[in-house]
Amino acid sequence: MTTGGVLIAQFEQERTRLRAVAHRMLGSFTEADDALQEAWIRVERADTSEVENPAAWLTTVVGRVCLNMLRDRREHAFEMPDPVIDVREEPEHQAVAGDEVGLAMLIVLDTLKPDERLAFVLHDMFAVPFDDIAPLIDKTPATTRQLASRARKRVQERPRTSDDLPKQREAVNAFLKASREGDLEGLVSVLHPEVVLRAGALEVIGGRAVAGRASTFRRFATMAEVRFALIGGEAGFVSWVDGVLFSAMAFTVQDGQIAAIHVIQDEKQLARLVS
């Protein structure tokens, strides 16, 4: 049995992990913080006399709050999720950021139905048993397992980085060099034939189609001050134009070629993510 005071203390100890749960569920750090605030209120008010595993119980509380928030969402235009952006290059920071969730993953998670997302995130990312997840969505453990399996298949189909960080950075540098030089064939060579470029609602698919935007890349690359960054644990860069934060670009690299490019240009989002 656990007292309310112990659970509140446990909540503070688990806050970083619980925020990670909420972020993977909601894709937004602002909404994740709102979810934690609501979960905190529920913990303070709850009868916790029968709680035997505080960490697991707190995870399900946060999961339930996030599930309700997802179900209450209205249809809206696509918004790029919030990745962790780290412009520091010290090895210890690289190791931490390497555990983060990339933009491609967050985008796929945003396409899942709320119940699928909950089942996948809690089970596959945080090892919560299906028996504990099932009551949150009013499903049987077997059905919950099927929901997670369906979500897992979608997640596994996303572009995924296969190269280590130095090789990722090499591909990013090659992209920048070709962009600055207006080298169309150089861009084509560093892009996977089925590369996906996403910038807000814009989506461009195919190496030639993406490289065809060379004039745009060149104008940007020659005007901007660029700094290498880890974005959701993957190589990328953050750019400034005339000293003003302009964009963040994350790259998914497979066998030396860029398989996906995700661009964040929303000013308010960038201000939240880049310190």
mmCIF file of N, CA and C in Angstrom, residues 78-81 83 85 101-108 158-161 175 191 195-200 202-204 210 217 220 231-232 234-238 247-253 258-265 269-270:
data_model
loop_
_atom_site.group_PDB
_atom_site.id
_atom_site.type_symbol
_atom_site.label_atom_id
_atom_site.label_comp_id
_atom_site.label_asym_id
_atom_site.label_seq_id
_atom_site.Cartn_x
_atom_site.Cartn_y
_atom_site.Cartn_z
ATOM 1 N N PHE A 78 -2.124 19.843 -40.502
ATOM 2 C CA PHE A 78 -0.925 19.175 -40.008
ATOM 3 C C PHE A 78 0.003 20.163 -39.320
ATOM 4 N N GLU A 79 0.476 19.777 -38.167
ATOM 5 C CA GLU A 79 1.476 20.552 -37.439
ATOM 6 C C GLU A 79 2.653 19.642 -37.131
ATOM 7 N N MET A 80 3.864 20.136 -37.386
ATOM 8 C CA MET A 80 5.044 19.330 -37.107
ATOM 9 C C MET A 80 5.155 19.103 -35.601
ATOM 10 N N PRO A 81 5.330 17.847 -35.171
ATOM 11 C CA PRO A 81 5.505 17.581 -33.737
ATOM 12 C C PRO A 81 6.780 18.222 -33.202
ATOM 13 N N PRO A 83 10.289 17.843 -31.698
ATOM 14 C CA PRO A 83 11.402 16.955 -31.363
ATOM 15 C C PRO A 83 12.304 17.612 -30.319
ATOM 16 N N ILE A 85 15.665 19.183 -29.710
ATOM 17 C CA ILE A 85 16.724 19.760 -30.540
ATOM 18 C C ILE A 85 17.900 20.118 -29.645
ATOM 19 N N VAL A 101 13.167 10.501 -29.543
ATOM 20 C CA VAL A 101 12.327 10.037 -30.647
ATOM 21 C C VAL A 101 12.442 11.013 -31.808
ATOM 22 N N GLY A 102 12.741 10.475 -32.999
ATOM 23 C CA GLY A 102 12.914 11.312 -34.170
ATOM 24 C C GLY A 102 11.598 11.847 -34.705
ATOM 25 N N LEU A 103 11.716 12.830 -35.596
ATOM 26 C CA LEU A 103 10.521 13.440 -36.164
ATOM 27 C C LEU A 103 9.703 12.443 -36.980
ATOM 28 N N ALA A 104 10.378 11.562 -37.712
ATOM 29 C CA ALA A 104 9.636 10.580 -38.514
ATOM 30 C C ALA A 104 8.751 9.715 -37.616
ATOM 31 N N MET A 105 9.284 9.307 -36.477
ATOM 32 C CA MET A 105 8.513 8.521 -35.520
ATOM 33 C C MET A 105 7.335 9.321 -34.985
ATOM 34 N N LEU A 106 7.583 10.564 -34.582
ATOM 35 C CA LEU A 106 6.509 11.389 -34.021
ATOM 36 C C LEU A 106 5.404 11.646 -35.044
ATOM 37 N N ILE A 107 5.784 11.821 -36.296
ATOM 38 C CA ILE A 107 4.785 12.052 -37.344
ATOM 39 C C ILE A 107 3.910 10.817 -37.523
ATOM 40 N N VAL A 108 4.534 9.634 -37.526
ATOM 41 C CA VAL A 108 3.749 8.401 -37.641
ATOM 42 C C VAL A 108 2.831 8.241 -36.442
ATOM 43 N N ARG A 158 8.190 3.437 -41.284
ATOM 44 C CA ARG A 158 8.733 4.785 -41.437
ATOM 45 C C ARG A 158 10.200 4.715 -41.863
ATOM 46 N N PRO A 159 10.723 5.776 -42.489
ATOM 47 C CA PRO A 159 12.168 5.838 -42.751
ATOM 48 C C PRO A 159 12.933 5.847 -41.435
ATOM 49 N N ARG A 160 13.990 5.032 -41.354
ATOM 50 C CA ARG A 160 14.769 4.957 -40.119
ATOM 51 C C ARG A 160 16.254 5.087 -40.411
ATOM 52 N N THR A 161 16.944 5.826 -39.572
ATOM 53 C CA THR A 161 18.383 5.990 -39.735
ATOM 54 C C THR A 161 19.097 4.679 -39.453
ATOM 55 N N PHE A 175 24.878 17.282 -48.462
ATOM 56 C CA PHE A 175 23.641 17.961 -48.866
ATOM 57 C C PHE A 175 23.842 19.473 -48.875
ATOM 58 N N LEU A 191 20.681 11.863 -52.095
ATOM 59 C CA LEU A 191 19.285 11.611 -51.726
ATOM 60 C C LEU A 191 18.886 10.194 -52.121
ATOM 61 N N VAL A 195 13.274 9.405 -51.256
ATOM 62 C CA VAL A 195 13.352 10.352 -50.146
ATOM 63 C C VAL A 195 12.031 11.110 -49.997
ATOM 64 N N VAL A 196 11.688 11.427 -48.751
ATOM 65 C CA VAL A 196 10.496 12.221 -48.449
ATOM 66 C C VAL A 196 10.935 13.530 -47.801
ATOM 67 N N LEU A 197 10.518 14.636 -48.374
ATOM 68 C CA LEU A 197 10.741 15.954 -47.794
ATOM 69 C C LEU A 197 9.416 16.462 -47.265
ATOM 70 N N ARG A 198 9.387 16.801 -45.988
ATOM 71 C CA ARG A 198 8.171 17.356 -45.403
ATOM 72 C C ARG A 198 8.508 18.673 -44.719
ATOM 73 N N ALA A 199 7.749 19.705 -45.090
ATOM 74 C CA ALA A 199 7.880 21.021 -44.469
ATOM 75 C C ALA A 199 6.474 21.539 -44.221
ATOM 76 N N GLY A 200 5.986 21.371 -42.995
ATOM 77 C CA GLY A 200 4.600 21.715 -42.707
ATOM 78 C C GLY A 200 3.672 20.812 -43.499
ATOM 79 N N LEU A 202 3.522 20.732 -46.710
ATOM 80 C CA LEU A 202 4.162 20.363 -47.976
ATOM 81 C C LEU A 202 4.856 19.011 -47.851
ATOM 82 N N GLU A 203 4.626 18.139 -48.818
ATOM 83 C CA GLU A 203 5.323 16.865 -48.867
ATOM 84 C C GLU A 203 5.787 16.611 -50.294
ATOM 85 N N VAL A 204 7.091 16.360 -50.465
ATOM 86 C CA VAL A 204 7.678 16.071 -51.766
ATOM 87 C C VAL A 204 8.347 14.708 -51.663
ATOM 88 N N VAL A 210 12.799 16.119 -55.070
ATOM 89 C CA VAL A 210 13.375 16.901 -53.970
ATOM 90 C C VAL A 210 14.566 17.705 -54.474
ATOM 91 N N PHE A 217 16.997 25.456 -52.105
ATOM 92 C CA PHE A 217 18.042 25.031 -51.177
ATOM 93 C C PHE A 217 19.249 25.968 -51.265
ATOM 94 N N PHE A 220 18.668 29.350 -49.663
ATOM 95 C CA PHE A 220 18.679 29.214 -48.209
ATOM 96 C C PHE A 220 20.100 28.979 -47.691
ATOM 97 N N ILE A 231 18.551 16.387 -33.807
ATOM 98 C CA ILE A 231 17.119 16.676 -33.782
ATOM 99 C C ILE A 231 16.390 15.347 -33.634
ATOM 100 N N GLY A 232 15.808 15.141 -32.455
ATOM 101 C CA GLY A 232 15.205 13.850 -32.182
ATOM 102 C C GLY A 232 16.215 12.721 -32.269
ATOM 103 N N GLU A 234 18.680 12.472 -34.340
ATOM 104 C CA GLU A 234 19.234 12.313 -35.680
ATOM 105 C C GLU A 234 19.977 13.581 -36.100
ATOM 106 N N ALA A 235 20.888 13.410 -37.080
ATOM 107 C CA ALA A 235 21.679 14.539 -37.543
ATOM 108 C C ALA A 235 20.804 15.557 -38.254
ATOM 109 N N GLY A 236 21.174 16.811 -38.085
ATOM 110 C CA GLY A 236 20.462 17.877 -38.764
ATOM 111 C C GLY A 236 21.169 19.184 -38.510
ATOM 112 N N PHE A 237 20.481 20.277 -38.748
ATOM 113 C CA PHE A 237 21.068 21.572 -38.433
ATOM 114 C C PHE A 237 19.975 22.585 -38.151
ATOM 115 N N VAL A 238 20.386 23.613 -37.422
ATOM 116 C CA VAL A 238 19.532 24.760 -37.136
ATOM 117 C C VAL A 238 20.142 25.945 -37.865
ATOM 118 N N SER A 247 15.067 28.140 -39.210
ATOM 119 C CA SER A 247 14.527 26.797 -39.424
ATOM 120 C C SER A 247 15.384 25.751 -38.736
ATOM 121 N N ALA A 248 14.813 24.566 -38.619
ATOM 122 C CA ALA A 248 15.551 23.377 -38.187
ATOM 123 C C ALA A 248 15.243 22.287 -39.193
ATOM 124 N N MET A 249 16.274 21.554 -39.613
ATOM 125 C CA MET A 249 16.093 20.480 -40.582
ATOM 126 C C MET A 249 16.679 19.196 -40.017
ATOM 127 N N ALA A 250 15.863 18.155 -39.984
ATOM 128 C CA ALA A 250 16.297 16.846 -39.481
ATOM 129 C C ALA A 250 16.411 15.892 -40.663
ATOM 130 N N PHE A 251 17.453 15.064 -40.650
ATOM 131 C CA PHE A 251 17.730 14.152 -41.759
ATOM 132 C C PHE A 251 17.764 12.707 -41.269
ATOM 133 N N THR A 252 17.066 11.840 -41.975
ATOM 134 C CA THR A 252 17.141 10.403 -41.727
ATOM 135 C C THR A 252 18.058 9.814 -42.787
ATOM 136 N N VAL A 253 19.145 9.182 -42.353
ATOM 137 C CA VAL A 253 20.183 8.714 -43.279
ATOM 138 C C VAL A 253 20.250 7.196 -43.267
ATOM 139 N N ILE A 258 20.228 10.192 -47.872
ATOM 140 C CA ILE A 258 19.183 10.829 -47.070
ATOM 141 C C ILE A 258 17.827 10.270 -47.486
ATOM 142 N N ALA A 259 17.154 9.614 -46.530
ATOM 143 C CA ALA A 259 15.861 8.973 -46.811
ATOM 144 C C ALA A 259 14.684 9.862 -46.441
ATOM 145 N N ALA A 260 14.911 10.821 -45.558
ATOM 146 C CA ALA A 260 13.825 11.728 -45.165
ATOM 147 C C ALA A 260 14.418 13.043 -44.685
ATOM 148 N N ILE A 261 13.726 14.125 -44.990
ATOM 149 C CA ILE A 261 14.086 15.459 -44.523
ATOM 150 C C ILE A 261 12.839 16.078 -43.916
ATOM 151 N N HIS A 262 12.959 16.528 -42.682
ATOM 152 C CA HIS A 262 11.831 17.180 -42.022
ATOM 153 C C HIS A 262 12.252 18.596 -41.631
ATOM 154 N N VAL A 263 11.434 19.554 -42.014
ATOM 155 C CA VAL A 263 11.768 20.961 -41.822
ATOM 156 C C VAL A 263 10.777 21.612 -40.869
ATOM 157 N N ILE A 264 11.300 22.299 -39.864
ATOM 158 C CA ILE A 264 10.470 23.085 -38.944
ATOM 159 C C ILE A 264 10.775 24.551 -39.191
ATOM 160 N N GLN A 265 9.738 25.335 -39.504
ATOM 161 C CA GLN A 265 9.936 26.757 -39.763
ATOM 162 C C GLN A 265 9.001 27.649 -38.949
ATOM 163 N N GLN A 269 7.231 27.639 -32.582
ATOM 164 C CA GLN A 269 7.716 26.303 -32.270
ATOM 165 C C GLN A 269 9.227 26.293 -32.127
ATOM 166 N N LEU A 270 9.933 26.947 -33.057
ATOM 167 C CA LEU A 270 11.393 27.009 -32.987
ATOM 168 C C LEU A 270 11.848 27.698 -31.697
#
